[in-house]
Amino acid sequence: MRDIQAQAITDTVKRLCIEANYYLPQDVLDALRQARQREEAPRAQKVLDTILQNAQIAAEKQLALCQDTGTTVVFMEVGQDVHIAGGRLADAVNEGVRQGYTGGFLRKSVATQPFSARKNTGDNTPAVIHTDVVPGERLKITVLPKGGGCENMSRMVILRPGEGRKGITDFVLRTVEESGGNPCPPVIVGVGVGGTSEYCMYLAKRALLRKVGEHNPDPETAAFEAELLEQVNALGLGPQAWGGRTTALAVNVETHPTHITSLPVGINLQCHSARLKSAEL
Amino acid sequence: MKRITTPLTDKVLESLEVGDEVLITGVIYTGRDAAHRRFVEALDRGEQLPVDLRGQILYYVGPTPPRPGMVIGSAGPTTSYRMDPFTPRMYEAGVKATIGKGGRSQAVKEALKKYKGVYFGAIGGAGALLSQTIKKADVVAYEDLGPEAVRRLEVVDFPVIVVNDVRGNDLLEQGKAQWRRTAPA
C-alpha cells in the first residue's frame, strides 16, 4: 500500500490543465507538419501553416491555443495498492481544475442546469472523470480538455451485426462528412466498436488518448484504421472544410466484445488542437 | 488579399467573392449563443439592440480571460451553426457580416442574398494567433454572460476568408467538389 496525498493530485491536475492548453503535444505537431508536406490544396496548406504558427504563439506567450479550453475530461489509472490520503479523489481533481483554469487564464465553459438556467459554474468544474483500477501502486492522470465544437459532433449507433465493417465505414464517413467544418478539421477520429451503448462512447473517447500515428495493437484493427483514414481523407473536406486532402490526422479504433445481437459504434471527434497531457504519481 | 474597414458598405460587400482572403480593420462586435437569444428577444419586443449593429460585423467568439496587461486572451471563432436560427434576424436588423467557423444553414444563405451580407470564416483553433490582431476589447452589453458577453473589439488586419458571398456561393461546397476523390456516400 502506498499513500498519495490529495494535495499532490490537485497540484498535478492544475499543472496538466495549464500545460495541455498552452502546448500542443509533440506527436500532434509532427503530424500537422507531415500533413502540411503532403497537402496539395494551396488554401489547405495556408490553414495548416496558420495552425502551426498558432501553436508557436501560444507557447511563447503562455496563451491558450484555443479560446475553447473545453470540458476537462480526466482519465485516471489508479493502482489498486494506492491509498489516497487527505481528501477525496474527485475533490482533489476538481480543486486542480479550479486552480488550473483560474490561475492559467483559461475559459470557464461549464454550465449547470443544462436544459434551463445554464449558469456558468465559474471555475470549469466539475470535471468529467473516468477512473480505471489497475494493478500496482501508481496513479496516472491524463487531462484531455475537450472543446465543444468537436464534442458536439459525436455520434452513436447500434448497427446490426451483419452490417459489419462496411456498416462501420459508412457511419464513420457519414459522421465526418456531415460534421463539415464544425469540429475544426483536420480531426482525430475516435471510434469505439463493441461493448454496450455507453461503453462504445467511452471507448471512442479513450481512443483519443493515443499518440497520433500509434495504431491498435491488433493487426486487423490497425489495418481497418489505415483504411478508414484513407477514406476519410478522400472526402476532400480538408482543414476547416475549405477543401483539401487533410481531413483527419488519424482514425483510432478501440474494440470490446459485444452481445451476439449487437454492433455498437461510437464516434468521438477531436479537433486539430488535440490537447492532452499526462503525469504519473 | 483584400483589405476592408468597418463599417461595411454595400459596395464593399459586393466586391467580396467566395474564397477571397480578407484583412479586417476597425470595430467588430462579439456575440454568441446566449447574446443572440437576447438580441432576438429584444427585436421581438420591438426594442433597440443594446449596441447599434447596422453596417457592422458580428464575431462568434467567447475569449479566454486576458493576463494582466493584455487586451484579450485567446479569441478564435466558435461554430456558427448554433447561431443559425437567430442569424437571418440579425441581417434583417442591419448586421452586414458575421465571422465564425463551419457551414451555415440554407436559411442563412438566403438571408445573405436577401439583405446583401457575407459570412466570413476565421480559422477555428487559431485563437492565440487571432488575438494578436485585437488591439482593444470592451464589454458593451450583457456583462453577466461572462465569456459570452457582447464585446466591442478594435482590430487591425484580422484575417478571414469569404465563405458565403452576397451571390450565394459557398466555399465549403466548392472546396469539397474540387478535392473529393470518391463518389458521395
Short mmCIF file of C-alpha atoms in Angstrom, two decimals:
data_model
loop_
_atom_site.label_atom_id
_atom_site.label_comp_id
_atom_site.label_asym_id
_atom_site.label_seq_id
_atom_site.Cartn_x
_atom_site.Cartn_y
_atom_site.Cartn_z
CA MET A 1 0.00 0.00 0.00
CA ARG A 2 1.31 3.41 -0.95
CA ASP A 3 -0.08 6.76 0.20
CA ILE A 4 -0.61 9.53 -2.33
CA GLN A 5 -1.61 12.89 -0.90
CA ALA A 6 -4.75 14.53 -2.29
CA GLN A 7 -2.76 17.78 -2.43
CA ALA A 8 -0.26 16.20 -4.85
CA ILE A 9 -3.15 15.18 -7.11
CA THR A 10 -4.56 18.72 -7.04
CA ASP A 11 -1.17 20.24 -7.87
CA THR A 12 -0.67 17.79 -10.73
CA VAL A 13 -4.10 18.33 -12.24
CA LYS A 14 -3.62 22.09 -12.05
CA ARG A 15 -0.32 21.87 -13.92
CA LEU A 16 -1.74 19.46 -16.53
CA CYS A 17 -4.74 21.73 -17.23
CA ILE A 18 -2.45 24.69 -17.89
CA GLU A 19 0.21 22.87 -19.89
CA ALA A 20 -2.32 20.96 -22.00
CA ASN A 21 -3.95 24.24 -23.01
CA TYR A 22 -0.72 26.11 -23.85
CA TYR A 23 1.37 23.44 -25.58
CA LEU A 24 0.30 21.13 -28.37
CA PRO A 25 1.74 17.60 -27.90
CA GLN A 26 4.84 16.84 -29.99
CA ASP A 27 3.14 13.98 -31.88
CA VAL A 28 0.31 16.33 -32.92
CA LEU A 29 2.79 18.98 -34.07
CA ASP A 30 4.71 16.34 -36.04
CA ALA A 31 1.51 15.03 -37.64
CA LEU A 32 0.47 18.56 -38.64
CA ARG A 33 3.89 19.23 -40.18
CA GLN A 34 3.76 15.97 -42.13
CA ALA A 35 0.24 16.76 -43.29
CA ARG A 36 1.46 20.17 -44.46
CA GLN A 37 4.17 18.47 -46.55
CA ARG A 38 1.65 16.13 -48.19
CA GLU A 39 -1.17 18.64 -48.65
CA GLU A 40 -1.83 19.65 -52.27
CA ALA A 41 -4.54 22.30 -51.88
CA PRO A 42 -2.96 25.77 -51.59
CA ARG A 43 -5.64 27.08 -49.24
CA ALA A 44 -5.30 24.00 -47.03
CA GLN A 45 -1.53 24.49 -46.91
CA LYS A 46 -2.07 28.02 -45.61
CA VAL A 47 -4.52 26.84 -42.96
CA LEU A 48 -2.05 24.22 -41.73
CA ASP A 49 0.71 26.84 -41.64
CA THR A 50 -1.54 29.10 -39.56
CA ILE A 51 -2.36 26.27 -37.13
CA LEU A 52 1.37 25.60 -36.64
CA GLN A 53 2.07 29.31 -36.21
CA ASN A 54 -0.74 29.49 -33.65
CA ALA A 55 0.90 26.73 -31.61
CA GLN A 56 4.14 28.70 -31.59
CA ILE A 57 2.45 31.91 -30.45
CA ALA A 58 0.50 30.10 -27.72
CA ALA A 59 3.67 28.52 -26.34
CA GLU A 60 5.70 31.74 -26.48
CA LYS A 61 3.04 33.93 -24.92
CA GLN A 62 1.66 31.35 -22.47
CA LEU A 63 -1.72 31.78 -24.06
CA ALA A 64 -4.43 29.18 -24.60
CA LEU A 65 -4.08 27.53 -28.02
CA CYS A 66 -7.83 27.89 -28.48
CA GLN A 67 -10.33 30.05 -26.62
CA ASP A 68 -12.41 26.93 -26.03
CA THR A 69 -10.36 25.36 -23.27
CA GLY A 70 -13.00 22.71 -23.04
CA THR A 71 -14.76 20.46 -20.64
CA THR A 72 -11.96 19.00 -18.54
CA VAL A 73 -12.03 15.26 -19.14
CA VAL A 74 -9.75 13.44 -16.72
CA PHE A 75 -8.72 9.83 -17.18
CA MET A 76 -7.12 8.15 -14.20
CA GLU A 77 -5.45 4.79 -13.82
CA VAL A 78 -5.44 4.13 -10.11
CA GLY A 79 -3.19 1.35 -8.86
CA GLN A 80 -5.18 -0.95 -6.57
CA ASP A 81 -2.45 -0.65 -3.94
CA VAL A 82 -2.75 3.14 -3.78
CA HIS A 83 -4.33 4.89 -0.82
CA ILE A 84 -5.46 8.48 -1.35
CA ALA A 85 -4.67 10.40 1.82
CA GLY A 86 -6.00 13.75 2.98
CA GLY A 87 -9.17 14.05 0.91
CA ARG A 88 -11.49 12.56 -1.67
CA LEU A 89 -10.04 11.74 -5.08
CA ALA A 90 -12.74 13.53 -7.08
CA ASP A 91 -12.48 16.61 -4.85
CA ALA A 92 -8.72 16.69 -5.34
CA VAL A 93 -9.14 16.55 -9.11
CA ASN A 94 -11.81 19.24 -9.20
CA GLU A 95 -9.73 21.52 -6.99
CA GLY A 96 -6.89 21.10 -9.51
CA VAL A 97 -9.22 22.02 -12.37
CA ARG A 98 -10.47 25.07 -10.43
CA GLN A 99 -6.92 26.29 -9.75
CA GLY A 100 -5.68 25.50 -13.25
CA TYR A 101 -8.49 27.26 -15.09
CA THR A 102 -8.41 30.28 -12.80
CA GLY A 103 -4.64 30.62 -12.46
CA GLY A 104 -3.93 29.74 -16.09
CA PHE A 105 -6.33 32.31 -17.59
CA LEU A 106 -8.38 29.57 -19.22
CA ARG A 107 -12.01 29.98 -20.20
CA LYS A 108 -14.67 28.66 -17.88
CA SER A 109 -17.09 26.84 -20.14
CA VAL A 110 -19.17 24.62 -17.88
CA ALA A 111 -22.83 25.42 -17.17
CA THR A 112 -25.16 23.87 -14.59
CA GLN A 113 -28.88 23.25 -15.14
CA PRO A 114 -28.14 22.29 -18.75
CA PHE A 115 -31.72 22.48 -20.06
CA SER A 116 -32.80 25.61 -18.21
CA ALA A 117 -30.76 28.31 -16.48
CA ARG A 118 -27.40 27.19 -17.94
CA LYS A 119 -25.49 29.04 -15.24
CA ASN A 120 -21.71 29.09 -15.60
CA THR A 121 -20.05 27.36 -12.63
CA GLY A 122 -17.28 29.93 -12.84
CA ASP A 123 -14.31 27.60 -12.47
CA ASN A 124 -14.83 24.93 -15.17
CA THR A 125 -15.78 22.30 -12.58
CA PRO A 126 -16.98 19.65 -12.36
CA ALA A 127 -14.55 17.68 -14.50
CA VAL A 128 -15.72 14.54 -16.26
CA ILE A 129 -13.70 11.84 -14.53
CA HIS A 130 -13.04 8.31 -15.74
CA THR A 131 -11.30 6.03 -13.26
CA ASP A 132 -9.77 2.68 -14.07
CA VAL A 133 -8.40 0.49 -11.28
CA VAL A 134 -5.20 -1.21 -12.40
CA PRO A 135 -2.54 -3.37 -10.74
CA GLY A 136 0.28 -1.66 -8.87
CA GLU A 137 0.77 1.39 -6.66
CA ARG A 138 1.00 4.23 -9.16
CA LEU A 139 -1.55 6.83 -10.18
CA LYS A 140 -1.61 8.01 -13.80
CA ILE A 141 -3.56 11.16 -14.57
CA THR A 142 -4.38 12.32 -18.09
CA VAL A 143 -6.10 15.63 -18.76
CA LEU A 144 -7.98 15.99 -22.06
CA PRO A 145 -9.52 19.46 -22.42
CA LYS A 146 -12.36 18.72 -24.85
CA GLY A 147 -13.73 21.55 -26.96
CA GLY A 148 -17.45 21.85 -27.63
CA GLY A 149 -17.16 22.20 -31.40
CA CYS A 150 -15.81 18.70 -31.88
CA GLU A 151 -17.62 17.10 -28.94
CA ASN A 152 -20.94 18.27 -30.37
CA MET A 153 -20.29 16.18 -33.48
CA SER A 154 -20.22 12.87 -31.51
CA ARG A 155 -22.47 10.09 -32.78
CA MET A 156 -23.55 6.64 -31.65
CA VAL A 157 -25.40 3.89 -33.46
CA ILE A 158 -26.14 0.25 -32.81
CA LEU A 159 -25.72 -1.50 -36.14
CA ARG A 160 -27.00 -4.97 -36.96
CA PRO A 161 -24.16 -7.48 -36.59
CA GLY A 162 -24.36 -8.33 -40.31
CA GLU A 163 -23.54 -4.73 -41.29
CA GLY A 164 -20.01 -5.36 -40.07
CA ARG A 165 -17.02 -3.49 -41.38
CA LYS A 166 -18.93 -1.82 -44.22
CA GLY A 167 -21.58 -0.52 -41.83
CA ILE A 168 -18.93 0.98 -39.56
CA THR A 169 -17.09 2.54 -42.51
CA ASP A 170 -20.27 4.17 -43.85
CA PHE A 171 -21.12 5.52 -40.40
CA VAL A 172 -17.66 6.98 -39.89
CA LEU A 173 -17.65 8.62 -43.33
CA ARG A 174 -21.16 10.00 -42.89
CA THR A 175 -20.33 11.40 -39.45
CA VAL A 176 -17.15 13.14 -40.62
CA GLU A 177 -18.78 14.48 -43.78
CA GLU A 178 -21.89 15.80 -42.03
CA SER A 179 -19.80 17.46 -39.34
CA GLY A 180 -18.08 19.56 -42.05
CA GLY A 181 -16.01 22.38 -40.59
CA ASN A 182 -17.75 22.29 -37.20
CA PRO A 183 -15.24 20.05 -35.34
CA CYS A 184 -12.20 22.02 -36.66
CA PRO A 185 -10.63 19.56 -39.09
CA PRO A 186 -8.10 18.07 -39.53
CA VAL A 187 -9.62 15.91 -36.80
CA ILE A 188 -8.65 12.79 -34.96
CA VAL A 189 -11.48 10.29 -35.24
CA GLY A 190 -12.04 8.15 -32.15
CA VAL A 191 -14.13 5.06 -32.86
CA GLY A 192 -15.39 2.65 -30.21
CA VAL A 193 -16.72 -0.66 -31.51
CA GLY A 194 -18.48 -3.22 -29.33
CA GLY A 195 -19.46 -3.35 -25.68
CA THR A 196 -22.77 -1.62 -24.93
CA SER A 197 -24.24 1.77 -25.86
CA GLU A 198 -22.42 3.75 -23.17
CA TYR A 199 -19.25 1.68 -23.35
CA CYS A 200 -18.68 2.23 -27.08
CA MET A 201 -18.81 6.00 -26.47
CA TYR A 202 -16.31 5.63 -23.64
CA LEU A 203 -14.04 3.63 -25.96
CA ALA A 204 -14.37 6.31 -28.64
CA LYS A 205 -13.16 8.94 -26.19
CA ARG A 206 -10.40 6.70 -24.87
CA ALA A 207 -9.22 6.17 -28.46
CA LEU A 208 -8.21 9.87 -28.42
CA LEU A 209 -5.58 9.22 -25.74
CA ARG A 210 -3.26 7.53 -28.23
CA LYS A 211 -0.35 9.31 -29.83
CA VAL A 212 -1.04 10.26 -33.44
CA GLY A 213 0.31 7.52 -35.68
CA GLU A 214 0.12 4.85 -32.99
CA HIS A 215 -2.11 2.00 -34.17
CA ASN A 216 -4.25 -0.52 -32.34
CA PRO A 217 -2.01 -3.49 -31.35
CA ASP A 218 -4.39 -5.90 -33.09
CA PRO A 219 -3.23 -6.14 -36.76
CA GLU A 220 -6.74 -6.47 -38.19
CA THR A 221 -7.95 -3.39 -36.29
CA ALA A 222 -4.79 -1.48 -37.23
CA ALA A 223 -5.40 -2.25 -40.92
CA PHE A 224 -9.01 -1.09 -40.53
CA GLU A 225 -7.75 2.19 -39.02
CA ALA A 226 -5.46 2.79 -42.00
CA GLU A 227 -8.26 2.04 -44.45
CA LEU A 228 -10.68 4.38 -42.63
CA LEU A 229 -8.10 7.19 -42.59
CA GLU A 230 -7.56 6.85 -46.32
CA GLN A 231 -11.30 7.02 -46.98
CA VAL A 232 -11.91 9.94 -44.61
CA ASN A 233 -9.18 11.91 -46.37
CA ALA A 234 -10.70 11.07 -49.75
CA LEU A 235 -13.81 13.06 -48.71
CA GLY A 236 -12.00 16.25 -49.71
CA LEU A 237 -13.17 18.36 -46.76
CA GLY A 238 -9.68 19.40 -45.77
CA PRO A 239 -8.64 21.77 -42.96
CA GLN A 240 -11.64 23.86 -41.80
CA ALA A 241 -13.61 22.02 -44.55
CA TRP A 242 -12.43 24.63 -47.04
CA GLY A 243 -11.21 21.85 -49.37
CA GLY A 244 -8.09 19.69 -49.29
CA ARG A 245 -6.53 16.33 -48.62
CA THR A 246 -6.10 16.61 -44.86
CA THR A 247 -9.47 15.95 -43.25
CA ALA A 248 -8.13 13.72 -40.48
CA LEU A 249 -4.72 13.16 -38.90
CA ALA A 250 -5.68 9.74 -37.55
CA VAL A 251 -8.52 7.29 -37.08
CA ASN A 252 -8.17 5.33 -33.83
CA VAL A 253 -10.39 2.30 -33.29
CA GLU A 254 -10.85 0.62 -29.91
CA THR A 255 -12.87 -2.57 -29.65
CA HIS A 256 -14.55 -4.63 -26.95
CA PRO A 257 -16.51 -7.90 -27.12
CA THR A 258 -20.22 -7.33 -27.57
CA HIS A 259 -23.61 -9.06 -27.34
CA ILE A 260 -24.47 -11.56 -30.11
CA THR A 261 -27.33 -9.30 -31.29
CA SER A 262 -25.36 -6.02 -31.33
CA LEU A 263 -22.73 -3.98 -33.10
CA PRO A 264 -22.47 -0.73 -31.13
CA VAL A 265 -20.38 2.02 -32.74
CA GLY A 266 -19.46 5.26 -31.00
CA ILE A 267 -17.66 8.15 -32.66
CA ASN A 268 -15.90 10.97 -30.84
CA LEU A 269 -14.08 13.59 -32.91
CA GLN A 270 -11.10 15.55 -31.64
CA CYS A 271 -10.17 18.88 -33.22
CA HIS A 272 -6.70 19.64 -34.61
CA SER A 273 -5.97 21.40 -31.34
CA ALA A 274 -5.68 17.91 -29.85
CA ARG A 275 -4.69 18.89 -26.35
CA LEU A 276 -3.65 16.15 -23.98
CA LYS A 277 -1.23 15.89 -21.06
CA SER A 278 -0.38 13.07 -18.67
CA ALA A 279 1.60 12.61 -15.48
CA GLU A 280 2.28 9.73 -13.16
CA LEU A 281 2.44 9.93 -9.38
CA MET B 1 -5.55 39.64 -50.25
CA LYS B 2 -8.22 42.33 -49.80
CA ARG B 3 -8.27 44.92 -47.02
CA ILE B 4 -11.56 46.24 -45.69
CA THR B 5 -12.51 48.64 -42.92
CA THR B 6 -15.69 48.78 -40.87
CA PRO B 7 -18.50 49.75 -41.04
CA LEU B 8 -19.16 47.92 -44.30
CA THR B 9 -20.82 49.46 -47.33
CA ASP B 10 -22.83 47.58 -49.96
CA LYS B 11 -20.13 48.39 -52.47
CA VAL B 12 -17.50 46.60 -50.37
CA LEU B 13 -19.80 43.64 -49.74
CA GLU B 14 -20.48 43.24 -53.46
CA SER B 15 -16.76 43.29 -54.20
CA LEU B 16 -16.12 40.25 -51.98
CA GLU B 17 -16.02 36.87 -53.72
CA VAL B 18 -16.19 33.42 -52.17
CA GLY B 19 -12.67 32.26 -51.27
CA ASP B 20 -11.24 35.79 -51.00
CA GLU B 21 -8.74 36.28 -48.22
CA VAL B 22 -9.63 39.45 -46.36
CA LEU B 23 -7.98 41.53 -43.63
CA ILE B 24 -10.43 43.47 -41.48
CA THR B 25 -9.52 46.70 -39.72
CA GLY B 26 -11.86 48.66 -37.48
CA VAL B 27 -14.54 47.75 -34.98
CA ILE B 28 -16.17 44.33 -34.72
CA TYR B 29 -18.71 43.18 -32.15
CA THR B 30 -18.83 39.80 -30.46
CA GLY B 31 -21.89 37.73 -29.72
CA ARG B 32 -22.65 34.05 -29.38
CA ASP B 33 -25.40 31.72 -28.17
CA ALA B 34 -26.82 33.49 -25.12
CA ALA B 35 -26.33 37.00 -26.55
CA HIS B 36 -28.14 36.03 -29.76
CA ARG B 37 -31.09 34.80 -27.77
CA ARG B 38 -31.25 38.17 -26.02
CA PHE B 39 -30.77 40.12 -29.26
CA VAL B 40 -33.70 38.36 -30.88
CA GLU B 41 -35.88 38.67 -27.77
CA ALA B 42 -35.20 42.42 -27.81
CA LEU B 43 -36.10 42.65 -31.50
CA ASP B 44 -39.28 40.62 -30.86
CA ARG B 45 -40.32 43.17 -28.23
CA GLY B 46 -39.70 45.93 -30.74
CA GLU B 47 -36.77 47.30 -28.75
CA GLN B 48 -33.45 48.66 -29.96
CA LEU B 49 -30.45 46.36 -29.71
CA PRO B 50 -28.08 47.34 -26.87
CA VAL B 51 -25.47 48.26 -29.49
CA ASP B 52 -26.05 49.67 -32.95
CA LEU B 53 -25.09 46.80 -35.26
CA ARG B 54 -26.16 48.41 -38.54
CA GLY B 55 -23.37 48.04 -41.09
CA GLN B 56 -21.32 46.10 -38.56
CA ILE B 57 -19.61 42.73 -38.25
CA LEU B 58 -20.66 40.21 -35.61
CA TYR B 59 -17.95 37.78 -34.48
CA TYR B 60 -18.92 34.49 -32.80
CA VAL B 61 -16.33 34.30 -30.05
CA GLY B 62 -16.03 33.77 -26.31
CA PRO B 63 -12.42 34.66 -25.45
CA THR B 64 -10.26 33.37 -22.62
CA PRO B 65 -9.60 35.94 -19.87
CA PRO B 66 -6.63 38.25 -20.53
CA ARG B 67 -3.49 38.12 -18.46
CA PRO B 68 -2.85 41.38 -16.59
CA GLY B 69 -1.69 43.99 -19.10
CA MET B 70 -3.14 42.16 -22.06
CA VAL B 71 -6.16 43.30 -24.07
CA ILE B 72 -7.81 39.92 -24.50
CA GLY B 73 -6.97 36.23 -24.22
CA SER B 74 -7.19 33.61 -26.92
CA ALA B 75 -10.02 34.64 -29.26
CA GLY B 76 -10.83 32.33 -32.17
CA PRO B 77 -14.21 31.61 -33.75
CA THR B 78 -16.84 29.25 -32.37
CA THR B 79 -19.08 27.03 -34.52
CA SER B 80 -21.57 29.13 -36.43
CA TYR B 81 -24.48 26.72 -36.95
CA ARG B 82 -25.61 27.25 -33.37
CA MET B 83 -26.40 30.86 -34.26
CA ASP B 84 -28.23 29.91 -37.50
CA PRO B 85 -31.74 30.07 -36.00
CA PHE B 86 -31.10 33.72 -35.00
CA THR B 87 -28.92 34.87 -37.88
CA PRO B 88 -31.49 35.89 -40.53
CA ARG B 89 -33.00 38.26 -37.94
CA MET B 90 -29.58 39.79 -37.30
CA TYR B 91 -29.00 40.51 -41.00
CA GLU B 92 -32.53 41.88 -41.22
CA ALA B 93 -31.62 44.21 -38.32
CA GLY B 94 -28.68 45.56 -40.31
CA VAL B 95 -25.69 43.34 -39.50
CA LYS B 96 -23.63 43.11 -42.67
CA ALA B 97 -21.24 40.28 -41.91
CA THR B 98 -20.67 37.50 -39.42
CA ILE B 99 -17.46 35.65 -38.55
CA GLY B 100 -17.35 32.06 -37.33
CA LYS B 101 -16.29 28.57 -38.29
CA GLY B 102 -18.12 25.76 -40.11
CA GLY B 103 -21.01 25.99 -42.56
CA ARG B 104 -24.34 27.84 -42.47
CA SER B 105 -27.94 26.74 -42.98
CA GLN B 106 -29.86 27.31 -46.20
CA ALA B 107 -31.94 29.95 -44.40
CA VAL B 108 -28.80 31.92 -43.53
CA LYS B 109 -27.52 31.69 -47.11
CA GLU B 110 -30.88 33.02 -48.35
CA ALA B 111 -30.67 35.87 -45.83
CA LEU B 112 -27.21 36.78 -47.14
CA LYS B 113 -28.61 37.21 -50.63
CA LYS B 114 -31.75 38.99 -49.46
CA TYR B 115 -30.05 41.51 -47.15
CA LYS B 116 -26.73 41.65 -49.05
CA GLY B 117 -24.50 40.19 -46.38
CA VAL B 118 -21.47 37.93 -46.21
CA TYR B 119 -20.28 35.18 -43.89
CA PHE B 120 -16.57 35.08 -43.14
CA GLY B 121 -14.66 32.12 -41.82
CA ALA B 122 -11.80 32.60 -39.37
CA ILE B 123 -9.54 29.66 -38.64
CA GLY B 124 -11.01 27.64 -35.78
CA GLY B 125 -8.39 26.70 -33.23
CA ALA B 126 -6.15 29.65 -34.06
CA GLY B 127 -7.32 31.77 -31.12
CA ALA B 128 -3.84 32.66 -29.89
CA LEU B 129 -2.80 33.95 -33.32
CA LEU B 130 -6.07 35.81 -33.95
CA SER B 131 -5.86 37.53 -30.55
CA GLN B 132 -2.70 39.31 -31.70
CA THR B 133 -4.76 41.40 -34.16
CA ILE B 134 -7.11 42.63 -31.42
CA LYS B 135 -5.94 45.97 -30.04
CA LYS B 136 -8.80 46.86 -27.72
CA ALA B 137 -11.69 44.99 -26.14
CA ASP B 138 -14.53 46.39 -24.06
CA VAL B 139 -17.67 44.70 -22.78
CA VAL B 140 -20.59 46.78 -24.11
CA ALA B 141 -23.63 44.62 -23.27
CA TYR B 142 -24.83 41.63 -21.22
CA GLU B 143 -21.84 41.69 -18.88
CA ASP B 144 -23.47 38.98 -16.76
CA LEU B 145 -22.83 36.47 -19.55
CA GLY B 146 -19.09 36.38 -18.76
CA PRO B 147 -17.23 34.90 -21.74
CA GLU B 148 -20.46 35.25 -23.73
CA ALA B 149 -20.89 38.98 -23.06
CA VAL B 150 -21.03 41.34 -26.06
CA ARG B 151 -17.66 42.99 -26.63
CA ARG B 152 -16.56 45.80 -28.89
CA LEU B 153 -13.22 44.85 -30.42
CA GLU B 154 -10.84 47.10 -32.30
CA VAL B 155 -8.88 45.02 -34.76
CA VAL B 156 -6.08 45.62 -37.22
CA ASP B 157 -5.75 43.19 -40.13
CA PHE B 158 -7.92 40.48 -38.61
CA PRO B 159 -7.62 37.59 -41.14
CA VAL B 160 -10.73 35.92 -42.55
CA ILE B 161 -11.88 34.21 -45.72
CA VAL B 162 -15.17 34.72 -47.56
CA VAL B 163 -17.14 31.50 -47.02
CA ASN B 164 -20.52 32.75 -48.29
CA ASP B 165 -20.76 35.81 -50.51
CA VAL B 166 -23.72 38.01 -51.46
CA ARG B 167 -24.30 35.91 -54.59
CA GLY B 168 -24.97 32.67 -52.71
CA ASN B 169 -21.62 30.96 -53.34
CA ASP B 170 -20.38 28.57 -50.66
CA LEU B 171 -16.71 27.80 -50.03
CA LEU B 172 -17.43 24.50 -48.23
CA GLU B 173 -19.38 23.17 -51.22
CA GLN B 174 -16.77 24.38 -53.68
CA GLY B 175 -13.84 23.02 -51.68
CA LYS B 176 -15.36 19.58 -51.34
CA ALA B 177 -16.35 19.43 -55.00
CA GLN B 178 -12.79 20.26 -56.02
CA TRP B 179 -10.93 17.90 -53.69
CA ARG B 180 -13.20 14.86 -53.21
CA ARG B 181 -11.78 11.65 -54.61
CA THR B 182 -14.74 9.36 -54.07
CA ALA B 183 -18.41 9.36 -55.05
CA PRO B 184 -20.65 10.89 -52.35
CA ALA B 185 -21.98 8.23 -49.95
#
